[in-house]
Each structure stands twice: as C-alpha cells, then as structure tokens.
mmCIF file of C-alpha atoms in Angstrom:
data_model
loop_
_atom_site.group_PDB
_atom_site.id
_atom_site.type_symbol
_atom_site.label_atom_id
_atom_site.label_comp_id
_atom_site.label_asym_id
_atom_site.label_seq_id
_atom_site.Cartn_x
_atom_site.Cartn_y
_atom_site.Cartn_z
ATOM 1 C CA UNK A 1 20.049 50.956 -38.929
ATOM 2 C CA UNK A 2 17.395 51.581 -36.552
ATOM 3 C CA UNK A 3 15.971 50.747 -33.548
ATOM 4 C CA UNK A 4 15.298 47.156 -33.105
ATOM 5 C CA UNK A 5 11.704 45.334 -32.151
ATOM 6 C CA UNK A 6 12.713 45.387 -28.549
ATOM 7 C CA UNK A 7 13.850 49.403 -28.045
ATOM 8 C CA UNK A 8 10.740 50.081 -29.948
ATOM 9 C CA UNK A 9 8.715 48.466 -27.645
ATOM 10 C CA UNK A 10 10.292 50.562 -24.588
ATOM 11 C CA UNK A 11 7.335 52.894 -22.803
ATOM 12 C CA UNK A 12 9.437 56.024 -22.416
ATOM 13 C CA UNK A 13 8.962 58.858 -19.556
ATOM 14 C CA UNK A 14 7.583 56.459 -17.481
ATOM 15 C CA UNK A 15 9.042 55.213 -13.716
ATOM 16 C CA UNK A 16 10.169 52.292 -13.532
ATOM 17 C CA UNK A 17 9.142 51.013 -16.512
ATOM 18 C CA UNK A 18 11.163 48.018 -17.705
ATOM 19 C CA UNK A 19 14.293 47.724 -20.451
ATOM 20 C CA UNK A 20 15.282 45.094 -22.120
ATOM 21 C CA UNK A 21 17.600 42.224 -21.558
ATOM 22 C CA UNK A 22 20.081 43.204 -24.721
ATOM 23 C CA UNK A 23 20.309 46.585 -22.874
ATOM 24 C CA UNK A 24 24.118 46.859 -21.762
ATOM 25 C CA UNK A 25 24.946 49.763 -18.828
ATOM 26 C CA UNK A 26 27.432 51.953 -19.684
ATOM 27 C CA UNK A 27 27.392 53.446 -16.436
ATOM 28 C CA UNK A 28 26.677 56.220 -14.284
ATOM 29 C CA UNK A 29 26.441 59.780 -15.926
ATOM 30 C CA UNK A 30 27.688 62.020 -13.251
ATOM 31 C CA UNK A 31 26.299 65.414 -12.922
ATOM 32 C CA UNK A 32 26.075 67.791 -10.067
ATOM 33 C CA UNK A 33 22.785 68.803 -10.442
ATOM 34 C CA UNK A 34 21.193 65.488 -10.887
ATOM 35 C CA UNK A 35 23.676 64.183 -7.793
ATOM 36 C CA UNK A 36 22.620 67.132 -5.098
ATOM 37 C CA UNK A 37 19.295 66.187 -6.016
ATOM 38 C CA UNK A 38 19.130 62.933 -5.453
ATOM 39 C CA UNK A 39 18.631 61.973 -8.985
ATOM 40 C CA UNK A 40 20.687 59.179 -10.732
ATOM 41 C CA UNK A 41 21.184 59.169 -14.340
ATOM 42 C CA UNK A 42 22.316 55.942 -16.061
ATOM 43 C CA UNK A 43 23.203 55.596 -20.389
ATOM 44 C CA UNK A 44 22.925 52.386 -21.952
ATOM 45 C CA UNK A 45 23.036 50.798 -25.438
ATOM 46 C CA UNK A 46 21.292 48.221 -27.126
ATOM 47 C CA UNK A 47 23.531 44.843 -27.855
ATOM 48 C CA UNK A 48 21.485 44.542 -31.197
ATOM 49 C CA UNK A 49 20.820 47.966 -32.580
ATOM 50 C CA UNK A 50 23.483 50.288 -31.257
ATOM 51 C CA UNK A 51 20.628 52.190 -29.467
ATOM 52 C CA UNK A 52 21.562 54.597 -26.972
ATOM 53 C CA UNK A 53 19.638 55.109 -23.827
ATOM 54 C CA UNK A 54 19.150 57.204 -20.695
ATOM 55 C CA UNK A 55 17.490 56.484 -17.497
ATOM 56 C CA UNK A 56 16.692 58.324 -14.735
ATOM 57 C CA UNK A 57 15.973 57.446 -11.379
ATOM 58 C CA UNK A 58 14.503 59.742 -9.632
ATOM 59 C CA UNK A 59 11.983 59.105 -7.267
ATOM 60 C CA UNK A 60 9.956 61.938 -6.694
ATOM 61 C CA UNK A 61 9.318 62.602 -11.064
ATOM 62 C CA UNK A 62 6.796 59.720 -12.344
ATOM 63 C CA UNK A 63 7.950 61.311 -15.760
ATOM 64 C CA UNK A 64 11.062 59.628 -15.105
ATOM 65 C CA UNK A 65 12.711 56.986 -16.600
ATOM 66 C CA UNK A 66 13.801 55.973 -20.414
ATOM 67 C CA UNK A 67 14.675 58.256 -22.832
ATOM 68 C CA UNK A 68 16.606 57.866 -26.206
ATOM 69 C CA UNK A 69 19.899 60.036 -26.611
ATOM 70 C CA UNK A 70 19.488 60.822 -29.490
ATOM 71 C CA UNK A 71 16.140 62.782 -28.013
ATOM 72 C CA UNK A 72 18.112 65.565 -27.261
ATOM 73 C CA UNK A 73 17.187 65.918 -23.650
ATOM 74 C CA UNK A 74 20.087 65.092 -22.208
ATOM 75 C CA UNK A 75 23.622 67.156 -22.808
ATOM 76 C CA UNK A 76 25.573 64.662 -20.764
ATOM 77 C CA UNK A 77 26.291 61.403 -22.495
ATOM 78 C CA UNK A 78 28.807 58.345 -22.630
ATOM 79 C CA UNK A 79 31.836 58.651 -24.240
ATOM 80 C CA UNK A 80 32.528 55.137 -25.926
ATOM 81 C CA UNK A 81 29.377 52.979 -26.030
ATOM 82 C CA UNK A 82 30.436 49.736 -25.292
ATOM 83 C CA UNK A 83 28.258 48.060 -28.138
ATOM 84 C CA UNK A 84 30.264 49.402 -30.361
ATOM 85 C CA UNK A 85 33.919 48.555 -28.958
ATOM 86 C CA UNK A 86 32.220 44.924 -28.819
ATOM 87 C CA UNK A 87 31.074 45.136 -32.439
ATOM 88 C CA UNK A 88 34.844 46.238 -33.311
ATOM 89 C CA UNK A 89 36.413 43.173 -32.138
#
C-alpha cells in the first residue's frame, strides 16, 4: 500500500513545515553526531498508511525537516514502528 492523501501532501526538506495529525512519534533517534551538534532527529509513522518518517530539527539547516525512510538518507531508524504493533492487535 502506499502513501496515503495526507503523507503525500507533506512539503519535505523544508523547516518547520507541518505533519499531519495521523502522524504517531516513535521517538527520539539518538545519534552522536546529530546530539553534539545540536541537531534532534525524530521517526514517525503514519496511523493510516504505515508511512515512516524522519524529522529533523535543526535550527541552523532551512533544508531541514521531513523526510521519508524509506529515502535512504537516514541509516538510523526505529526498531518497531508502533503502527504496526497497533495494527497487530
């Protein structure tokens, strides 16, 4: 299945651009890197879909922001998205 209506509509790369409310946080990605630079990098999934998402937050990169997994830009991702544990119960 793929993306639903709402992940499509996502503007990627962008700071502080907006989600969407079926987005569920699976928490904080830790990295050294990312943490000695200030840099805060989130994953999420998408209730609906099973969509999986990364956001950065960094403040000083405008390029920031949303970015699928599945992308391939990150290395570091979640190890049991919760959409999926919900959708098995």
């Amino acid at each position: 299945m793929g993306a639903c209506e709402k992940c499509e509509a996502i503007v990627t790369d962008r700071r502080d651009a907006p989600g969407h409310d079926n987005l569920i946080s699976l928490g904080v990605v830790r990295s050294t890197g990312q943490q000695q630079r200030g840099v805060q990098h989130e994953a999420y999934t998408c209730a609906v879909c099973g969509t999986d998402w990364d956001y950065l937050h960094d403040k000083r990169d405008p390029a920031s922001g949303w970015r699928r997994s599945d992308a391939g830009v990150y290395t570091e991702t979640a190890a049991a998205p919760l959409a999926r544990a919900v959708g098995a119960a």
